[in-house]
C-alpha positions as YAML, in Angstrom:
chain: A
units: angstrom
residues:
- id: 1
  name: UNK
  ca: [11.58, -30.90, 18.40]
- id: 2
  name: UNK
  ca: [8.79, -28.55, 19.26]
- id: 3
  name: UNK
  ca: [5.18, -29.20, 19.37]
- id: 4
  name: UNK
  ca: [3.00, -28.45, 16.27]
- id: 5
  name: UNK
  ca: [-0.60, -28.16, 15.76]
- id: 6
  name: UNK
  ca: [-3.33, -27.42, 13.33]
- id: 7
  name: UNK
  ca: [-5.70, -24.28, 13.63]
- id: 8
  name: UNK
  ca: [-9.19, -25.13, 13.53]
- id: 9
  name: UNK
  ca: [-10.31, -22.48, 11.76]
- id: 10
  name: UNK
  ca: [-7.81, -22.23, 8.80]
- id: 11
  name: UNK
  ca: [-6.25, -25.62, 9.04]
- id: 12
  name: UNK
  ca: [-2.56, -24.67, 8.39]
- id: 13
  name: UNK
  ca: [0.15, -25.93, 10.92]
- id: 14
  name: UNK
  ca: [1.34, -23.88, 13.41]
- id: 15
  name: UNK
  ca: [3.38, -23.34, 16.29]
- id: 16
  name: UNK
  ca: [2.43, -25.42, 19.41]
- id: 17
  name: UNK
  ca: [3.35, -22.44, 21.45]
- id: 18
  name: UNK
  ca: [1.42, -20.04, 19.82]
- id: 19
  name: UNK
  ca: [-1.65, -19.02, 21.35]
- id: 20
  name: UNK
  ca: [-2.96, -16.93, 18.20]
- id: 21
  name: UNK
  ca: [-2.59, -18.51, 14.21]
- id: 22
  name: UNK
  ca: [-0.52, -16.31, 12.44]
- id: 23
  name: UNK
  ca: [-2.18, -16.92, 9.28]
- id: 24
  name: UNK
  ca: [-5.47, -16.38, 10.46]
- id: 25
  name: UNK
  ca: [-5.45, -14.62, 13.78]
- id: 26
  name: UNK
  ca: [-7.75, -16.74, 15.53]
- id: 27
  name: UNK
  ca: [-7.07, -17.60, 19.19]
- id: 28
  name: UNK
  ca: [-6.49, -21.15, 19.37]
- id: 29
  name: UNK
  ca: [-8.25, -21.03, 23.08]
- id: 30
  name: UNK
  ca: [-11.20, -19.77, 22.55]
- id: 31
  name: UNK
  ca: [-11.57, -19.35, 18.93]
- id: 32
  name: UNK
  ca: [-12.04, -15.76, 19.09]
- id: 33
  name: UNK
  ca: [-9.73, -13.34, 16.42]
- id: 34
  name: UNK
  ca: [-6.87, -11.41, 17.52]
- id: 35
  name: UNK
  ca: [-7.81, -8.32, 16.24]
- id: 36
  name: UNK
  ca: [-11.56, -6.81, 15.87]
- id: 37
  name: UNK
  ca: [-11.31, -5.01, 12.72]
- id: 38
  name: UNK
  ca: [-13.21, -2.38, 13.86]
- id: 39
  name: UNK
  ca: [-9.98, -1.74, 16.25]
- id: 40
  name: UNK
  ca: [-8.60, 1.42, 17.01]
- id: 41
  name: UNK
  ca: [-5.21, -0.12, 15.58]
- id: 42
  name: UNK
  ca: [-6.68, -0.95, 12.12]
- id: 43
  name: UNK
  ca: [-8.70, 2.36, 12.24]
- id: 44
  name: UNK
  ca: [-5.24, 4.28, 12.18]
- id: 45
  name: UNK
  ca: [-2.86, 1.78, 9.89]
- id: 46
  name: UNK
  ca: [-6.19, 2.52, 7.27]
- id: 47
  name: UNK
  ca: [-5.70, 6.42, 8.12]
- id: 48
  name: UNK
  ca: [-2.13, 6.31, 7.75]
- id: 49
  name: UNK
  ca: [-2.10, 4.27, 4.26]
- id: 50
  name: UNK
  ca: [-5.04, 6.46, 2.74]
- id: 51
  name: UNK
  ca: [-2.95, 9.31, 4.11]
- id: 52
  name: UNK
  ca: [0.24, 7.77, 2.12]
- id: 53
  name: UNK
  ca: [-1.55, 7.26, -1.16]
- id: 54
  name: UNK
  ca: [-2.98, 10.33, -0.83]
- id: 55
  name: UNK
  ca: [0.56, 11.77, -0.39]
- id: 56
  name: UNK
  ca: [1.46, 9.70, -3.17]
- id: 57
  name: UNK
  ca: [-1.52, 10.88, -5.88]
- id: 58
  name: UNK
  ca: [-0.13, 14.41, -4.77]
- id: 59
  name: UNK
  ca: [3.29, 13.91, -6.04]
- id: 60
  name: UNK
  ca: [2.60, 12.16, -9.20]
- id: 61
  name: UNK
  ca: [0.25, 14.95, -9.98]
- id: 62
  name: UNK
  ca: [2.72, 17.29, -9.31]
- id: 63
  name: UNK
  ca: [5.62, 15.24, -11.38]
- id: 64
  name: UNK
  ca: [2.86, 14.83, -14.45]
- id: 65
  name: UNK
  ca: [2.14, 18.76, -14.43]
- id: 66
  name: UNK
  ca: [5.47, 19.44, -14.81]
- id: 67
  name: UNK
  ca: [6.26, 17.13, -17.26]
- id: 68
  name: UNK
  ca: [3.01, 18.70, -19.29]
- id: 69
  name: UNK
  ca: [4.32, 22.17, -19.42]
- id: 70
  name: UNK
  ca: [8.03, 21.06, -20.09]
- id: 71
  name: UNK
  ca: [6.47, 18.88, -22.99]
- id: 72
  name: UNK
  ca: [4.32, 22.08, -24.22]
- id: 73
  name: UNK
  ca: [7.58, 24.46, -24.14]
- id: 74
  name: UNK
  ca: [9.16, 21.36, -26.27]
- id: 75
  name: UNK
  ca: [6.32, 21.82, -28.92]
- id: 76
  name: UNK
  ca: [5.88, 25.26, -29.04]
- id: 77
  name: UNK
  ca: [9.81, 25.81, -29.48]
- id: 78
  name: UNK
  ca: [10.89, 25.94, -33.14]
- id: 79
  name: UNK
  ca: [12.89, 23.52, -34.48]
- id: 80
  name: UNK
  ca: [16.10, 23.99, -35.77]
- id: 81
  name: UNK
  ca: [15.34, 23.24, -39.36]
- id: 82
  name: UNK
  ca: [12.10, 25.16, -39.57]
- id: 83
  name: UNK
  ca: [14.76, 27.99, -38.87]
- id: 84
  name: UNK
  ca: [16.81, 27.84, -42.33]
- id: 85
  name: UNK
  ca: [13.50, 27.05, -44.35]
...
C-alpha cells in the first residue's frame, strides 16, 4: 500500500508521493502554493472564460432578438377568426 499523508495547510489526506495538495495547492515542502494567482496561466484561463461568456451573452442576445420579432409578426398577424367576423 502506498504512503499517505495529511496537508498542513488544508488537512485532507493525500498522496504520499505528491509534492503539491491537490485540494489546496500548497507545496507540501515548503509550504508555498502551486500557482501565484497573479500567474500568467490564470491571467489567460480568466481571459479565455470572460471571452466565452462574452461569446455566450452574444448568442443569447442574438437567439432572444429573434425570438422578439418572430413573436411581434405572431401578434400583429390576424387571426383566423377575426377574418370571418
Amino acid at each position: 500500500m502506498e504512503s499517505v499523508t495529511v496537508c498542513r495547510f488544508c488537512g485532507r489526506t493525500i498522496d504520499g508521493a505528491f509534492i503539491f495538495c491537490p485540494w489546496c495547492g500548497i507545496s507540501r515542502i515548503n509550504g508555498e502554493p502551486a500557482f501565484q494567482e497573479d500567474s500568467p496561466v490564470f491571467q489567460r484561463l480568466e481571459e479565455l472564460h470572460e471571452k466565452g461568456m462574452s461569446g455566450r451573452i452574444t448568442k443569447m442576445e442574438e437567439t432572444l432578438n429573434e425570438l422578439e420579432k418572430e413573436l411581434i409578426r405572431f401578434m400583429e398577424a390576424p387571426k383566423k377568426n377575426e377574418q370571418y367576423i
